[in-house]
PDB file of C-alpha atoms in Angstrom:
ATOM      1  CA  MET X1047      -8.198 -21.418  -8.870  1.00 42.00           C
ATOM      2  CA  ASN X1048      -7.714 -18.787  -6.170  1.00 59.00           C
ATOM      3  CA  ASN X1049     -10.487 -16.158  -6.036  1.00 78.00           C
ATOM      4  CA  VAL X1050      -8.822 -14.104  -3.318  1.00 84.00           C
ATOM      5  CA  ARG X1051      -8.230 -10.538  -4.491  1.00 95.00           C
ATOM      6  CA  HIS X1052      -5.823  -8.153  -2.829  1.00 97.00           C
ATOM      7  CA  TYR X1053      -5.225  -4.473  -3.294  1.00 98.00           C
ATOM      8  CA  VAL X1054      -2.636  -2.118  -1.857  1.00 98.00           C
ATOM      9  CA  GLY X1055      -3.986   0.890   0.052  1.00 98.00           C
ATOM     10  CA  ILE X1056      -1.197   3.345   0.886  1.00 97.00           C
ATOM     11  CA  GLY X1057      -0.072   6.931   0.597  1.00 96.00           C
ATOM     12  CA  SER X1058       1.359   9.994   2.194  1.00 94.00           C
ATOM     13  CA  ARG X1059       1.559  10.417   5.945  1.00 94.00           C
ATOM     14  CA  GLU X1060      -0.234  13.747   5.716  1.00 94.00           C
ATOM     15  CA  ILE X1061      -3.443  13.693   3.706  1.00 96.00           C
ATOM     16  CA  PRO X1062      -6.375  16.103   3.444  1.00 96.00           C
ATOM     17  CA  ILE X1063      -9.374  15.280   5.646  1.00 96.00           C
ATOM     18  CA  ASP X1064     -11.672  14.837   2.638  1.00 96.00           C
ATOM     19  CA  ILE X1065      -9.239  12.302   1.145  1.00 97.00           C
ATOM     20  CA  ALA X1066      -9.062  10.388   4.447  1.00 97.00           C
ATOM     21  CA  LYS X1067     -12.860  10.142   4.462  1.00 96.00           C
ATOM     22  CA  LEU X1068     -12.912   9.061   0.803  1.00 97.00           C
ATOM     23  CA  ILE X1069     -10.258   6.411   1.491  1.00 97.00           C
ATOM     24  CA  GLU X1070     -12.379   4.983   4.312  1.00 96.00           C
ATOM     25  CA  ILE X1071     -15.386   4.748   1.983  1.00 96.00           C
ATOM     26  CA  ILE X1072     -13.265   3.150  -0.759  1.00 97.00           C
ATOM     27  CA  ALA X1073     -11.905   0.585   1.709  1.00 96.00           C
ATOM     28  CA  ILE X1074     -15.409  -0.355   2.863  1.00 95.00           C
ATOM     29  CA  LYS X1075     -16.688  -0.656  -0.726  1.00 95.00           C
ATOM     30  CA  LEU X1076     -13.723  -2.837  -1.702  1.00 96.00           C
ATOM     31  CA  ALA X1077     -14.191  -5.032   1.380  1.00 95.00           C
ATOM     32  CA  GLN X1078     -17.851  -5.477   0.432  1.00 94.00           C
ATOM     33  CA  ARG X1079     -16.645  -6.701  -2.970  1.00 95.00           C
ATOM     34  CA  GLY X1080     -14.339  -9.225  -1.354  1.00 94.00           C
ATOM     35  CA  TYR X1081     -10.999  -7.434  -1.692  1.00 97.00           C
ATOM     36  CA  ILE X1082      -8.384  -7.834   1.021  1.00 97.00           C
ATOM     37  CA  LEU X1083      -6.385  -4.735   1.939  1.00 97.00           C
ATOM     38  CA  ARG X1084      -2.604  -4.816   2.030  1.00 97.00           C
ATOM     39  CA  SER X1085      -0.927  -1.838   3.662  1.00 97.00           C
ATOM     40  CA  GLY X1086       1.999  -0.842   5.847  1.00 96.00           C
ATOM     41  CA  GLY X1087       0.646   0.569   9.101  1.00 96.00           C
ATOM     42  CA  SER X1088       2.012   4.080   8.632  1.00 96.00           C
ATOM     43  CA  PRO X1089       0.135   7.230   9.672  1.00 96.00           C
ATOM     44  CA  GLY X1090      -2.072   9.072   7.194  1.00 96.00           C
ATOM     45  CA  ALA X1091      -3.363   7.173   4.173  1.00 97.00           C
ATOM     46  CA  ASP X1092      -2.373   3.740   5.533  1.00 97.00           C
ATOM     47  CA  ASP X1093      -4.355   4.374   8.721  1.00 96.00           C
ATOM     48  CA  ALA X1094      -7.386   5.557   6.732  1.00 97.00           C
ATOM     49  CA  PHE X1095      -7.388   2.359   4.636  1.00 97.00           C
ATOM     50  CA  GLU X1096      -6.726   0.216   7.703  1.00 95.00           C
ATOM     51  CA  LYS X1097      -9.755   1.593   9.555  1.00 93.00           C
ATOM     52  CA  VAL X1098     -11.971  -0.808   7.538  1.00 87.00           C
ATOM     53  CA  GLY X1099     -10.325  -3.810   9.185  1.00 83.00           C
ATOM     54  CA  ILE X1100     -10.172  -2.264  12.629  1.00 85.00           C
ATOM     55  CA  ASP X1101     -13.900  -1.544  12.451  1.00 84.00           C
ATOM     56  CA  GLY X1102     -14.520  -5.157  11.405  1.00 80.00           C
ATOM     57  CA  HIS X1103     -15.737  -4.399   7.892  1.00 83.00           C
ATOM     58  CA  GLY X1104     -13.051  -6.239   5.951  1.00 90.00           C
ATOM     59  CA  GLU X1105      -9.938  -8.357   5.926  1.00 94.00           C
ATOM     60  CA  MET X1106      -6.468  -6.887   5.854  1.00 96.00           C
ATOM     61  CA  GLU X1107      -2.801  -7.788   5.787  1.00 96.00           C
ATOM     62  CA  ILE X1108      -0.743  -5.023   7.364  1.00 97.00           C
ATOM     63  CA  TYR X1109       2.983  -5.533   6.828  1.00 97.00           C
ATOM     64  CA  LEU X1110       4.988  -3.873   9.560  1.00 97.00           C
ATOM     65  CA  PRO X1111       8.662  -2.880   9.163  1.00 96.00           C
ATOM     66  CA  PHE X1112       9.340  -4.300  12.616  1.00 93.00           C
ATOM     67  CA  LYS X1113       7.425  -5.912  15.492  1.00 93.00           C
ATOM     68  CA  ASN X1114       5.054  -3.584  17.396  1.00 91.00           C
ATOM     69  CA  PHE X1115       5.511  -0.770  14.841  1.00 96.00           C
ATOM     70  CA  ARG X1116       3.307   2.025  16.183  1.00 96.00           C
ATOM     71  CA  ASN X1117       2.035  -0.461  18.817  1.00 95.00           C
ATOM     72  CA  LYS X1118       0.054  -2.355  16.174  1.00 94.00           C
ATOM     73  CA  LYS X1119      -0.742  -5.907  17.250  1.00 91.00           C
ATOM     74  CA  GLY X1120      -3.013  -8.736  16.195  1.00 89.00           C
ATOM     75  CA  ALA X1121      -3.277 -11.399  13.510  1.00 90.00           C
ATOM     76  CA  ALA X1122      -3.636  -8.873  10.680  1.00 93.00           C
ATOM     77  CA  TYR X1123      -0.333  -7.205  11.621  1.00 95.00           C
ATOM     78  CA  ILE X1124       2.592  -9.075  10.109  1.00 96.00           C
ATOM     79  CA  PRO X1125       6.139  -8.055  11.145  1.00 95.00           C
ATOM     80  CA  ALA X1126       8.015  -8.430   7.858  1.00 94.00           C
ATOM     81  CA  PRO X1127      11.468  -9.136   9.424  1.00 93.00           C
ATOM     82  CA  GLU X1128      10.037 -12.277  11.030  1.00 93.00           C
ATOM     83  CA  LEU X1129       9.080 -13.822   7.683  1.00 92.00           C
ATOM     84  CA  GLY X1130      11.240 -16.626   6.317  1.00 95.00           C
ATOM     85  CA  ASN X1131      11.668 -14.925   2.949  1.00 96.00           C
ATOM     86  CA  TYR X1132      12.717 -11.525   4.331  1.00 96.00           C
ATOM     87  CA  LEU X1133      16.167 -11.621   2.697  1.00 96.00           C
ATOM     88  CA  LEU X1134      14.514 -12.244  -0.679  1.00 96.00           C
ATOM     89  CA  ALA X1135      12.165  -9.320  -0.031  1.00 96.00           C
ATOM     90  CA  ALA X1136      15.242  -7.199   0.716  1.00 96.00           C
ATOM     91  CA  GLU X1137      16.679  -8.153  -2.685  1.00 95.00           C
ATOM     92  CA  PHE X1138      13.459  -6.972  -4.360  1.00 91.00           C
ATOM     93  CA  ALA X1139      13.613  -3.756  -2.356  1.00 92.00           C
ATOM     94  CA  LYS X1140      17.181  -3.027  -3.458  1.00 94.00           C
ATOM     95  CA  LYS X1141      16.169  -3.481  -7.075  1.00 92.00           C
ATOM     96  CA  TYR X1142      13.495  -0.779  -6.977  1.00 90.00           C
ATOM     97  CA  CYS X1143      15.009   1.736  -4.564  1.00 89.00           C
ATOM     98  CA  ASP X1144      17.574   3.976  -6.255  1.00 84.00           C
ATOM     99  CA  ASN X1145      19.337   4.957  -3.005  1.00 88.00           C
ATOM    100  CA  TYR X1146      18.907   1.754  -0.963  1.00 91.00           C
ATOM    101  CA  THR X1147      22.568   1.552   0.098  1.00 92.00           C
ATOM    102  CA  GLN X1148      22.407   5.098   1.486  1.00 94.00           C
ATOM    103  CA  LEU X1149      19.411   4.402   3.729  1.00 93.00           C
ATOM    104  CA  ASP X1150      19.778   3.766   7.442  1.00 95.00           C
ATOM    105  CA  ARG X1151      18.695   0.438   8.899  1.00 94.00           C
ATOM    106  CA  GLU X1152      15.189   1.600   9.868  1.00 94.00           C
ATOM    107  CA  ALA X1153      14.501   3.202   6.482  1.00 93.00           C
ATOM    108  CA  LYS X1154      15.554  -0.042   4.768  1.00 95.00           C
ATOM    109  CA  LYS X1155      13.009  -1.949   6.861  1.00 95.00           C
ATOM    110  CA  LEU X1156      10.272   0.460   5.763  1.00 95.00           C
ATOM    111  CA  ILE X1157      11.256  -0.048   2.117  1.00 93.00           C
ATOM    112  CA  ILE X1158      11.454  -3.839   2.440  1.00 96.00           C
ATOM    113  CA  ARG X1159       7.948  -4.082   3.919  1.00 96.00           C
ATOM    114  CA  ASP X1160       6.613  -2.318   0.780  1.00 95.00           C
ATOM    115  CA  THR X1161       7.634  -5.379  -1.226  1.00 95.00           C
ATOM    116  CA  TYR X1162       5.146  -7.509   0.710  1.00 97.00           C
ATOM    117  CA  GLN X1163       2.352  -5.006   0.169  1.00 97.00           C
ATOM    118  CA  VAL X1164       2.612  -5.460  -3.594  1.00 97.00           C
ATOM    119  CA  LEU X1165       3.747  -9.088  -3.896  1.00 97.00           C
ATOM    120  CA  GLY X1166       2.150 -10.664  -0.819  1.00 96.00           C
ATOM    121  CA  LEU X1167       3.353 -12.865   1.998  1.00 95.00           C
ATOM    122  CA  ASP X1168       4.915 -15.386  -0.390  1.00 96.00           C
ATOM    123  CA  LEU X1169       6.301 -12.646  -2.718  1.00 96.00           C
ATOM    124  CA  GLN X1170       4.366 -14.326  -5.550  1.00 95.00           C
ATOM    125  CA  THR X1171       0.716 -13.439  -4.928  1.00 96.00           C
ATOM    126  CA  ARG X1172       0.542 -10.033  -6.560  1.00 97.00           C
ATOM    127  CA  SER X1173      -1.968  -7.406  -5.571  1.00 97.00           C
ATOM    128  CA  HIS X1174      -4.523  -6.584  -8.270  1.00 97.00           C
ATOM    129  CA  PHE X1175      -4.031  -2.829  -8.042  1.00 98.00           C
ATOM    130  CA  VAL X1176      -2.706   0.009  -5.882  1.00 98.00           C
ATOM    131  CA  ILE X1177      -4.821   2.885  -4.625  1.00 98.00           C
ATOM    132  CA  CYS X1178      -2.810   5.690  -3.097  1.00 97.00           C
ATOM    133  CA  TRP X1179      -2.578   9.405  -2.476  1.00 96.00           C
ATOM    134  CA  THR X1180       0.721  11.248  -2.883  1.00 95.00           C
ATOM    135  CA  LEU X1181       1.470  14.963  -3.086  1.00 92.00           C
ATOM    136  CA  ASP X1182       2.772  14.633  -6.662  1.00 93.00           C
ATOM    137  CA  ALA X1183       0.121  12.228  -8.063  1.00 90.00           C
ATOM    138  CA  CYS X1184       2.893   9.752  -8.954  1.00 90.00           C
ATOM    139  CA  LEU X1185       1.890   6.678 -10.983  1.00 87.00           C
ATOM    140  CA  THR X1186       5.160   5.082 -12.121  1.00 83.00           C
ATOM    141  CA  HIS X1187       8.767   4.585 -11.085  1.00 81.00           C
ATOM    142  CA  SER X1188       9.945   7.225 -13.556  1.00 77.00           C
ATOM    143  CA  GLN X1189       7.571   9.847 -12.074  1.00 83.00           C
ATOM    144  CA  ARG X1190       8.860   9.469  -8.507  1.00 78.00           C
ATOM    145  CA  SER X1191       9.993  12.617  -6.746  1.00 78.00           C
ATOM    146  CA  GLU X1192      10.766  13.773  -3.217  1.00 80.00           C
ATOM    147  CA  ARG X1193       7.046  14.513  -2.886  1.00 79.00           C
ATOM    148  CA  THR X1194       6.136  10.860  -3.560  1.00 86.00           C
ATOM    149  CA  GLY X1195       7.664   9.818  -0.255  1.00 83.00           C
ATOM    150  CA  GLY X1196       7.945   6.176   0.783  1.00 84.00           C
ATOM    151  CA  THR X1197       4.868   5.294  -1.268  1.00 92.00           C
ATOM    152  CA  GLY X1198       7.135   5.523  -4.305  1.00 91.00           C
ATOM    153  CA  GLN X1199       8.726   2.160  -3.484  1.00 93.00           C
ATOM    154  CA  ALA X1200       5.412   0.300  -3.788  1.00 95.00           C
ATOM    155  CA  ILE X1201       4.558   2.303  -6.917  1.00 94.00           C
ATOM    156  CA  SER X1202       7.908   1.303  -8.466  1.00 93.00           C
ATOM    157  CA  ILE X1203       7.365  -2.388  -7.741  1.00 95.00           C
ATOM    158  CA  ALA X1204       3.776  -2.245  -9.023  1.00 96.00           C
ATOM    159  CA  SER X1205       4.969  -0.461 -12.191  1.00 94.00           C
ATOM    160  CA  HIS X1206       7.555  -3.149 -12.837  1.00 93.00           C
ATOM    161  CA  TYR X1207       4.925  -5.901 -12.585  1.00 95.00           C
ATOM    162  CA  GLY X1208       2.281  -4.068 -14.616  1.00 96.00           C
ATOM    163  CA  ILE X1209       0.001  -3.665 -11.607  1.00 97.00           C
ATOM    164  CA  PRO X1210      -2.288  -0.644 -12.108  1.00 97.00           C
ATOM    165  CA  VAL X1211      -1.726   2.334  -9.810  1.00 97.00           C
ATOM    166  CA  PHE X1212      -4.584   4.724  -9.094  1.00 98.00           C
ATOM    167  CA  ASN X1213      -3.545   7.911  -7.344  1.00 97.00           C
ATOM    168  CA  LEU X1214      -6.396   9.817  -5.715  1.00 98.00           C
ATOM    169  CA  LYS X1215      -4.461  13.087  -6.130  1.00 96.00           C
ATOM    170  CA  ASN X1216      -5.246  12.651  -9.848  1.00 96.00           C
ATOM    171  CA  ASP X1217      -8.824  13.906 -10.359  1.00 96.00           C
ATOM    172  CA  LEU X1218      -9.454  11.488 -13.234  1.00 97.00           C
ATOM    173  CA  HIS X1219      -8.381   8.520 -11.102  1.00 97.00           C
ATOM    174  CA  LYS X1220     -10.463   9.735  -8.178  1.00 97.00           C
ATOM    175  CA  GLU X1221     -13.568   9.960 -10.384  1.00 97.00           C
ATOM    176  CA  MET X1222     -12.870   6.546 -11.978  1.00 97.00           C
ATOM    177  CA  ILE X1223     -12.656   4.883  -8.557  1.00 97.00           C
ATOM    178  CA  LYS X1224     -15.762   6.676  -7.292  1.00 97.00           C
ATOM    179  CA  ASN X1225     -17.731   5.651 -10.396  1.00 97.00           C
ATOM    180  CA  TRP X1226     -16.536   2.040 -10.249  1.00 96.00           C
ATOM    181  CA  LEU X1227     -17.441   1.708  -6.572  1.00 96.00           C
ATOM    182  CA  GLU X1228     -20.626   3.797  -6.929  1.00 95.00           C
ATOM    183  CA  ILE X1229     -19.549   6.362  -4.363  1.00 95.00           C
ATOM    184  CA  LYS X1230     -21.801   9.413  -4.222  1.00 87.00           C
ATOM    185  CA  GLU X1231     -20.572  12.564  -2.508  1.00 69.00           C
TER     186      GLU X1231
END
């Protein structure tokens, strides 16, 4: 039996400073409990979650939409287009993105990499939960709005698979996570 536990740490590109600090604490606490971060290397929330791995406090799998995205390099940075199952990941992406055919090539790559965040390298090893921060506190595919941004793709996939989504914009979720991880502020 596999005891490896993954979670998705993602969110908006612009986040409040207090949320960035909270995300860093959450990432450290989860790493201490043996969770491996999956994220996408974008600015904002992704960077705040990713700091735990950069600082050497935990393991991470950062799925990039293309090689050297934002000059990110190293074993933890996985360029999604180079994976053998990328076309299958694209099929998943199409299924959960309402306007996939209208996206430009680069936007499609961003959406496709979200599939790996939720379903893993093999597209079968699901993350245990998603922790995010979006402007609209979105939790499900049906709640997505313009304010959800690209994070909505991962939320949609997680919703489909019954993977819990905790949005730190939601005060109840924020308190639940803080209580679970024994974070005192």
